[in-house]
């Protein structure tokens, strides 16, 4: 079948290009885009299941490698892949990237916005699923990486008007400084950047000298008027210019993720910064960077003094103490909250030991400031508590309150199995009627069958079920034996291999 001639392919003779296996041009390009730019269901669900933890989702360069694979198949595929501008708008910078080839990438991207991804972490990184970068870079590697990233970004400056996002993964503080200083040395270049993500993957020692070396306060050394278009900001293990952040929240910022920030801030000042936001729709708070004294804890927060975030749709609380998580929930007023992500592991070093069931109880008391009844998505990765005897009613009441919940994500590789029992009991009592999708990791298919039967007996609709299994799970070895019943009794069932999901995050083309 002869390919139809696209408008942007001037100069090529379409009669000489024939789609492999008889595929038309449009379908072939869709296949290419899925292979190169795929963001499948496993990756999307992993992000929600992991509560957006950036350190658990540190990828490796893969887009350029997949493009090269397509172009190496045959001449027709080479022409088709080179002509698809959407395949070339993701620019990956890493020590092994040829800087001289970036000019050709810019040419093939046409006029599309550019998404720049920088990967400068230690090569000998753990290949274990969800393991962040480890190890230290040698001085020689740091010097060469700094020179490489500086040269690569200078090459891309010719198309700075098309810069849309910048993502940086590195485990050395110097590379953070070099990247941002080169990227924004001319403040006019950041006028079109809408997304900025900086993830420091190296080891942190808060008592040592490493945080003092991170001298560059992020978001970056640039004027606020040049950052007005910035709508998404994600910072992990960095220092923050709080005054600049306050200006961003007051202008255009819609998504904010602060994880393990190194410079502490009094909790009252942090909420004063949040109070300036009128457009914030997504907020992730991870790590204890807010200073909380006893006087603040002792004082109840009057209703009129709550910090209102009228447009916030998603709230994520991760790696917090019970006191900090409770104060956040007591202070915020979130009338339009639709998604709640909780990653609150048990911490034995805290005195007294943490019990996040008290946080759940506080959530129940916070209505309507935190509207659980209208919540649509719930993700619980960890919910640390000790002896739960006598507190069963808390979680039962919590699940019973989720009247409009449609999507639930539970990760039982970190979560206690008793949470599943509380969920099944809530289904048996006729609650969670609106539930449509359940994503579960670390649970046997036999346990899930019990929940399906409970919903059937209560007269509820069938659900879409996504289950993540380890590579050697019996369910994956004998799917007809273990999964046939579940497939027949759910509206949709997907068994996701954790190794394949791991491949989405850590492509193994190297």
C-alpha positions as CSV (number, residue, x, y, z in Angstrom):
1,X,0.0,0.0,0.0
2,X,1.4,3.4,-1.0
3,X,1.7,5.8,1.8
4,X,-0.4,9.0,1.6
5,X,1.7,12.1,1.4
6,X,1.7,14.2,4.6
7,X,1.7,18.0,4.1
8,X,5.0,18.4,6.0
9,X,6.9,15.9,3.8
10,X,7.7,18.2,0.9
11,X,10.5,17.0,-1.2
12,X,9.9,13.2,-0.8
13,X,8.1,11.1,-3.3
14,X,5.3,9.2,-1.5
15,X,5.2,6.6,-4.3
16,X,8.6,5.3,-3.3
17,X,7.6,4.9,0.4
18,X,5.7,1.8,1.3
19,X,4.5,1.1,4.8
20,X,5.8,-2.3,6.2
21,X,3.1,-4.9,6.5
22,X,0.7,-2.7,4.5
23,X,0.2,-0.1,7.3
24,X,-1.0,3.3,6.2
25,X,1.1,6.3,7.1
26,X,-1.0,7.5,9.9
27,X,-1.2,4.2,11.6
28,X,2.5,3.6,11.3
29,X,3.2,7.0,12.9
30,X,0.8,6.0,15.8
31,X,2.8,2.8,16.3
32,X,6.0,4.8,16.3
33,X,4.7,7.3,18.8
34,X,3.5,4.6,21.2
35,X,6.9,2.8,21.0
36,X,9.0,5.9,21.5
37,X,6.8,8.1,23.7
38,X,4.7,5.4,25.4
39,X,3.4,6.2,28.8
40,X,1.4,3.1,29.4
41,X,-1.1,2.2,32.1
42,X,1.6,0.6,34.2
43,X,3.6,3.8,34.4
44,X,0.6,6.0,35.1
45,X,-0.6,3.6,37.8
46,X,2.8,3.2,39.3
47,X,3.1,7.0,39.7
48,X,-0.2,7.0,41.7
49,X,0.6,3.9,43.6
50,X,4.0,5.3,44.6
51,X,2.3,8.6,45.5
52,X,4.5,10.5,43.0
53,X,7.7,9.9,44.9
54,X,10.4,11.2,42.6
55,X,13.2,9.2,44.2
56,X,11.3,6.0,43.4
57,X,10.9,6.8,39.7
58,X,14.3,7.9,38.5
59,X,14.4,6.8,34.8
60,X,17.2,6.4,32.3
61,X,17.4,7.9,28.8
62,X,15.3,5.9,26.4
63,X,13.6,8.1,23.9
64,X,16.7,8.7,21.7
65,X,17.5,5.0,21.8
66,X,14.1,4.0,20.7
67,X,14.2,6.5,17.8
68,X,17.5,5.0,16.7
69,X,16.0,1.5,16.8
70,X,13.1,2.5,14.5
71,X,15.4,4.3,12.1
72,X,17.7,1.2,11.9
73,X,15.0,-1.1,10.6
74,X,14.9,0.0,7.0
75,X,15.0,3.0,4.8
76,X,11.2,3.5,4.8
77,X,11.1,3.4,8.6
78,X,14.1,5.8,8.7
79,X,12.2,8.3,6.6
80,X,9.0,7.9,8.5
81,X,10.6,8.3,11.9
82,X,12.7,11.3,10.8
83,X,9.6,13.0,9.4
84,X,7.5,12.7,12.6
85,X,8.2,15.8,14.5
86,X,6.5,14.6,17.7
87,X,9.2,11.9,18.1
88,X,11.9,14.6,18.3
89,X,10.5,17.1,20.8
90,X,11.9,15.1,23.8
91,X,15.6,16.0,24.0
92,X,17.6,13.8,26.4
93,X,21.0,14.9,27.7
94,X,23.3,12.4,29.3
95,X,27.1,11.9,29.3
96,X,26.9,9.5,26.4
97,X,24.9,11.9,24.1
98,X,26.7,13.4,21.1
99,X,26.4,17.2,21.5
100,X,27.0,17.8,17.8
101,X,23.9,15.7,16.9
102,X,21.6,18.0,18.9
103,X,21.4,20.5,16.0
104,X,19.8,17.7,13.8
105,X,17.4,16.9,16.6
106,X,16.3,20.5,16.7
107,X,15.8,20.5,13.0
108,X,13.6,17.4,13.0
109,X,11.5,18.7,15.9
110,X,10.1,21.4,13.6
111,X,8.3,24.1,15.5
112,X,7.1,21.8,18.3
113,X,7.7,22.7,22.0
114,X,10.8,21.1,23.5
115,X,10.9,19.0,26.6
116,X,14.5,18.8,27.9
117,X,15.5,15.9,30.2
118,X,18.9,15.8,31.8
119,X,20.2,12.5,33.3
120,X,23.5,12.9,35.1
121,X,23.6,10.2,37.8
122,X,26.1,7.6,38.7
123,X,26.1,4.9,35.9
124,X,26.5,2.0,38.4
125,X,23.0,2.5,39.8
126,X,21.0,-0.2,41.3
127,X,18.7,-2.0,38.8
128,X,16.3,-3.0,41.6
129,X,12.8,-1.7,40.9
130,X,12.0,1.7,42.4
131,X,15.6,2.1,43.7
132,X,16.9,5.6,43.5
133,X,20.4,6.5,42.4
134,X,23.2,5.7,44.7
135,X,26.9,6.1,45.0
136,X,29.1,9.1,44.4
137,X,30.5,10.5,41.2
138,X,34.3,10.7,40.9
139,X,35.8,14.2,40.5
140,X,36.7,13.4,36.9
141,X,33.2,12.4,36.1
142,X,31.7,15.5,37.7
143,X,34.1,17.8,35.7
144,X,33.3,16.0,32.4
145,X,29.6,15.9,33.1
146,X,29.5,19.6,34.0
147,X,31.3,20.5,30.7
148,X,29.0,18.2,28.7
149,X,25.8,19.6,30.1
150,X,27.0,23.2,29.7
151,X,27.9,22.6,26.0
152,X,24.6,20.7,25.3
153,X,22.4,23.5,26.8
154,X,24.3,26.2,24.9
155,X,23.6,24.3,21.7
156,X,19.9,24.3,22.6
157,X,19.8,28.0,23.3
158,X,19.2,28.7,19.6
159,X,15.7,27.3,20.2
160,X,15.1,28.7,23.6
161,X,11.7,30.2,22.5
162,X,10.5,26.6,22.2
163,X,11.6,25.4,25.6
164,X,8.6,24.0,27.5
165,X,10.0,22.0,30.3
166,X,13.2,21.1,32.0
167,X,13.8,17.9,34.1
168,X,17.1,17.3,35.8
169,X,18.2,14.1,37.6
170,X,21.6,14.2,39.2
171,X,23.4,13.0,42.3
172,X,26.0,15.9,42.5
173,X,25.2,19.4,43.6
174,X,27.6,21.0,41.1
175,X,25.6,19.7,38.2
176,X,22.4,21.3,39.6
177,X,24.1,24.6,39.7
178,X,25.7,24.3,36.2
179,X,22.4,23.2,34.6
180,X,20.3,26.0,36.0
181,X,22.9,28.7,35.6
182,X,23.5,27.8,31.9
183,X,19.8,27.3,31.3
184,X,18.8,30.7,32.7
185,X,21.9,32.8,32.4
186,X,19.9,35.0,30.1
187,X,16.6,35.6,31.9
188,X,14.7,36.0,28.6
189,X,15.3,32.3,27.8
190,X,13.0,31.1,30.6
191,X,10.0,33.1,29.3
192,X,8.4,30.0,27.8
193,X,9.4,27.3,30.4
194,X,6.2,26.0,32.0
195,X,7.6,22.9,33.9
196,X,10.7,22.7,36.1
197,X,11.7,19.5,37.9
198,X,15.0,19.1,39.8
199,X,15.6,15.8,41.6
200,X,18.8,15.3,43.6
201,X,19.3,11.5,43.8
202,X,22.6,11.5,45.8
203,X,22.9,10.6,49.4
204,X,22.1,13.3,51.9
205,X,23.6,13.9,55.2
206,X,21.8,16.7,56.9
207,X,24.5,16.8,59.7
208,X,27.4,16.9,57.3
209,X,28.8,19.4,54.8
210,X,26.8,18.3,51.8
211,X,23.8,20.6,52.2
212,X,26.1,23.6,52.6
213,X,27.6,22.8,49.2
214,X,24.1,23.1,47.7
215,X,24.5,26.8,47.7
216,X,22.2,27.6,44.8
217,X,18.7,28.3,46.1
218,X,16.1,26.9,43.7
219,X,13.9,27.5,41.7
220,X,16.8,29.4,40.1
221,X,18.7,32.7,40.2
222,X,16.3,34.6,37.9
223,X,13.9,37.4,38.2
224,X,10.3,36.7,39.1
225,X,8.8,38.4,36.1
226,X,10.6,35.9,33.8
227,X,9.1,33.0,35.7
228,X,5.5,34.0,35.5
229,X,4.7,31.3,32.9
230,X,5.9,28.5,35.2
231,X,2.9,26.3,36.0
232,X,4.6,23.2,37.5
233,X,7.5,23.1,39.9
234,X,9.0,19.9,41.5
235,X,12.0,20.1,43.8
236,X,13.5,17.1,45.6
237,X,16.4,17.3,48.0
238,X,17.2,20.9,47.1
239,X,17.2,24.3,48.8
240,X,14.4,26.7,48.0
241,X,14.2,30.4,47.6
242,X,11.0,30.8,49.7
243,X,10.4,34.4,48.6
244,X,10.5,33.5,45.0
245,X,8.2,30.5,45.6
246,X,5.7,32.8,47.2
247,X,5.7,35.0,44.1
248,X,5.2,32.0,41.9
249,X,2.3,30.8,43.9
250,X,0.7,34.2,43.8
251,X,0.9,34.3,40.0
252,X,0.7,31.1,37.8
253,X,1.8,28.0,39.7
254,X,-0.7,25.2,39.5
255,X,1.4,22.2,40.6
256,X,3.9,22.2,43.4
257,X,6.0,19.3,44.8
258,X,8.4,19.9,47.7
259,X,10.2,16.7,48.8
260,X,13.0,16.6,51.5
261,X,13.8,20.3,51.2
262,X,17.1,21.2,52.9
263,X,16.4,24.7,54.2
264,X,13.9,24.6,57.0
265,X,11.0,27.0,57.3
266,X,8.6,27.8,60.3
267,X,5.3,26.1,59.6
268,X,3.4,29.4,60.0
269,X,5.5,31.0,57.2
270,X,5.0,28.0,55.0
271,X,1.2,28.3,55.2
272,X,1.5,32.1,54.7
273,X,3.2,31.3,51.4
274,X,0.5,28.8,50.4
275,X,-2.2,31.3,51.4
276,X,-1.1,33.5,48.5
277,X,-2.0,30.9,45.9
278,X,-5.3,31.2,44.1
279,X,-4.5,28.7,41.2
280,X,-2.8,25.8,42.9
281,X,-4.4,22.5,41.8
282,X,-1.8,19.9,43.0
283,X,0.3,19.9,46.2
284,X,2.9,17.3,47.3
285,X,4.5,17.7,50.6
286,X,7.2,15.1,51.5
287,X,9.8,15.1,54.2
288,X,10.0,17.2,57.4
289,X,11.1,20.7,56.3
290,X,8.6,22.7,58.4
291,X,9.6,23.7,61.9
292,X,6.8,22.9,64.2
293,X,7.0,24.1,67.9
294,X,4.9,23.0,70.8
295,X,3.0,26.3,70.9
296,X,1.7,25.8,67.4
297,X,0.6,22.2,68.1
298,X,-1.2,23.3,71.3
299,X,-3.2,26.0,69.6
300,X,-6.4,24.9,67.7
301,X,-6.8,26.4,64.3
302,X,-10.0,28.4,64.1
303,X,-12.2,28.0,61.0
304,X,-11.6,31.5,59.9
305,X,-7.8,31.1,60.1
306,X,-7.6,28.0,57.9
307,X,-5.6,28.4,54.7
308,X,-8.0,28.1,51.8
309,X,-6.9,26.5,48.5
310,X,-10.1,26.7,46.5
311,X,-8.8,25.1,43.3
312,X,-6.7,22.3,44.9
313,X,-7.6,18.9,43.4
314,X,-4.8,16.6,44.6
315,X,-3.1,16.5,48.0
316,X,-0.1,14.2,48.7
317,X,1.4,13.7,52.2
318,X,4.5,11.6,52.3
319,X,7.3,10.9,54.9
320,X,5.8,13.2,57.5
321,X,5.6,12.9,61.3
322,X,2.1,12.5,62.8
323,X,2.4,16.0,64.2
324,X,3.2,17.6,60.9
325,X,0.6,15.6,58.9
326,X,-2.1,16.5,61.5
327,X,-1.2,20.2,61.5
328,X,-1.4,20.3,57.7
329,X,-4.9,18.7,57.7
330,X,-6.0,21.0,60.6
331,X,-4.8,24.1,58.7
332,X,-5.8,23.6,55.1
333,X,-9.3,24.2,53.8
334,X,-9.8,22.2,50.5
335,X,-13.4,22.5,49.3
336,X,-12.7,20.9,45.9
337,X,-10.3,18.1,46.8
338,X,-10.7,15.1,44.5
339,X,-7.5,13.1,45.1
340,X,-5.7,12.1,48.3
341,X,-2.4,10.3,48.3
342,X,-0.9,9.1,51.6
343,X,2.6,7.7,52.0
344,X,3.2,7.8,55.8
345,X,5.4,4.9,56.9
346,X,5.8,3.8,60.5
347,X,8.8,5.5,62.2
348,X,10.2,3.6,65.2
349,X,12.7,6.4,66.0
350,X,9.9,8.9,66.9
351,X,9.0,9.2,70.6
352,X,6.2,8.4,71.1
353,X,6.0,6.0,68.1
354,X,3.9,7.3,65.3
355,X,0.3,6.1,64.8
356,X,-1.2,7.5,61.6
357,X,-4.6,6.1,62.5
358,X,-4.9,9.3,64.5
359,X,-4.4,11.2,61.2
360,X,-7.2,9.2,59.7
361,X,-9.4,10.1,62.6
362,X,-8.5,13.7,62.2
363,X,-9.5,13.5,58.5
364,X,-12.9,12.3,59.6
365,X,-13.2,15.2,62.0
366,X,-12.1,17.7,59.3
367,X,-15.3,17.6,57.2
368,X,-16.1,19.8,55.3
369,X,-12.6,21.4,55.3
370,X,-11.3,18.2,53.7
371,X,-14.3,16.7,51.9
372,X,-14.0,13.0,52.1
373,X,-17.5,12.4,50.8
374,X,-16.6,13.9,47.5
375,X,-13.2,12.3,47.2
376,X,-12.8,10.4,43.9
377,X,-9.2,9.0,44.0
378,X,-7.5,7.5,47.1
379,X,-3.9,6.1,47.1
380,X,-2.4,4.6,50.2
381,X,1.2,3.4,49.9
382,X,2.0,3.4,53.6
383,X,0.0,4.1,56.8
384,X,2.1,3.4,59.8
385,X,0.4,2.4,63.0
386,X,1.3,0.0,65.9
387,X,-1.3,-2.0,67.9
388,X,-4.6,-1.4,66.1
389,X,-6.9,-3.1,68.6
390,X,-9.8,-0.9,69.5
391,X,-9.2,1.3,66.5
392,X,-10.8,-0.8,63.8
393,X,-13.8,1.5,63.7
394,X,-11.6,4.4,62.5
395,X,-10.7,2.8,59.1
396,X,-14.2,1.2,58.8
397,X,-15.8,4.6,59.2
398,X,-13.2,6.1,56.8
399,X,-14.0,3.7,54.0
400,X,-17.7,4.1,54.7
401,X,-17.4,7.9,54.3
402,X,-15.9,7.6,50.8
403,X,-19.3,7.9,49.2
404,X,-18.1,9.1,45.7
405,X,-14.8,7.3,45.6
406,X,-14.2,5.8,42.1
407,X,-10.5,4.8,42.1
408,X,-8.5,3.2,45.0
409,X,-4.8,2.4,44.9
410,X,-3.2,0.2,47.6
411,X,0.4,-0.9,47.8
412,X,0.7,-3.9,50.2
413,X,4.4,-4.2,49.8
414,X,4.4,-1.4,52.4
415,X,0.9,-1.4,53.7
416,X,-0.4,-3.7,56.5
417,X,-2.6,-6.5,55.4
418,X,-5.2,-5.5,58.0
419,X,-6.1,-2.5,55.8
420,X,-7.3,-5.0,53.2
421,X,-9.6,-6.6,55.8
422,X,-11.1,-3.2,56.7
423,X,-11.7,-2.5,53.0
424,X,-13.4,-5.9,52.4
425,X,-15.6,-5.4,55.5
426,X,-16.7,-2.0,54.2
427,X,-17.7,-3.6,50.9
428,X,-19.6,-6.4,52.8
429,X,-21.5,-3.7,54.6
430,X,-22.7,-2.2,51.4
431,X,-20.3,0.8,51.2
432,X,-18.0,2.0,48.3
433,X,-20.9,1.6,45.8
434,X,-19.3,4.1,43.4
435,X,-16.0,2.3,43.2
436,X,-15.1,1.6,39.6
437,X,-11.3,0.9,39.5
438,X,-9.1,-0.9,42.0
439,X,-5.3,-1.1,41.7
440,X,-3.5,-3.4,44.1
441,X,0.1,-4.4,44.5
442,X,1.5,-7.1,46.9
443,X,-1.8,-9.0,47.3
444,X,-2.9,-12.5,46.3
445,X,-5.6,-12.9,43.7
446,X,-7.5,-15.2,46.2
447,X,-7.8,-12.2,48.6
448,X,-9.2,-10.1,45.8
449,X,-11.7,-12.7,44.9
450,X,-13.3,-12.3,48.3
451,X,-13.8,-8.6,47.8
452,X,-15.4,-9.2,44.3
453,X,-17.8,-11.7,45.9
454,X,-18.7,-9.3,48.7
455,X,-19.5,-6.6,46.1
456,X,-21.6,-9.1,44.1
457,X,-23.6,-10.0,47.2
458,X,-24.2,-6.3,47.9
459,X,-25.5,-5.8,44.4
460,X,-22.7,-3.5,43.3
461,X,-21.4,-3.1,39.7
462,X,-18.3,-5.0,38.6
463,X,-15.0,-3.1,38.9
464,X,-12.0,-2.7,36.7
465,X,-9.1,-4.5,38.5
466,X,-5.4,-3.9,38.0
467,X,-3.0,-6.1,39.9
468,X,0.8,-5.8,40.0
469,X,2.7,-9.1,40.5
470,X,6.4,-9.9,40.9
471,X,7.9,-11.7,37.9
472,X,7.9,-15.1,39.6
473,X,4.3,-14.9,40.9
474,X,2.2,-18.0,40.5
475,X,-0.6,-15.9,38.9
476,X,1.8,-15.0,36.0
477,X,3.2,-18.6,35.7
478,X,-0.3,-20.2,35.4
479,X,-2.7,-17.4,34.4
480,X,-5.5,-19.8,33.2
481,X,-5.5,-21.5,36.6
482,X,-5.3,-18.4,38.8
483,X,-6.8,-15.5,36.8
484,X,-9.6,-16.9,34.7
485,X,-12.2,-16.5,37.5
486,X,-11.2,-12.9,38.1
487,X,-11.3,-12.0,34.4
488,X,-14.8,-13.4,34.2
489,X,-16.1,-11.5,37.2
490,X,-14.7,-8.0,36.5
491,X,-15.5,-5.5,33.8
492,X,-11.8,-5.3,33.0
493,X,-8.8,-7.1,34.5
494,X,-5.1,-6.4,33.9
495,X,-2.2,-8.4,35.5
496,X,0.8,-6.2,35.4
497,X,4.3,-7.7,35.7
498,X,6.4,-5.6,38.0
499,X,9.4,-6.4,35.9
500,X,7.7,-4.9,32.8
501,X,6.6,-1.9,34.8
502,X,10.2,-1.7,36.0
503,X,11.2,-1.7,32.4
504,X,9.0,1.3,31.7
505,X,10.9,3.3,34.4
506,X,14.3,1.8,33.7
507,X,14.6,0.9,30.0
508,X,17.3,-1.7,29.4
509,X,18.4,-0.8,25.9
510,X,21.9,-0.1,27.2
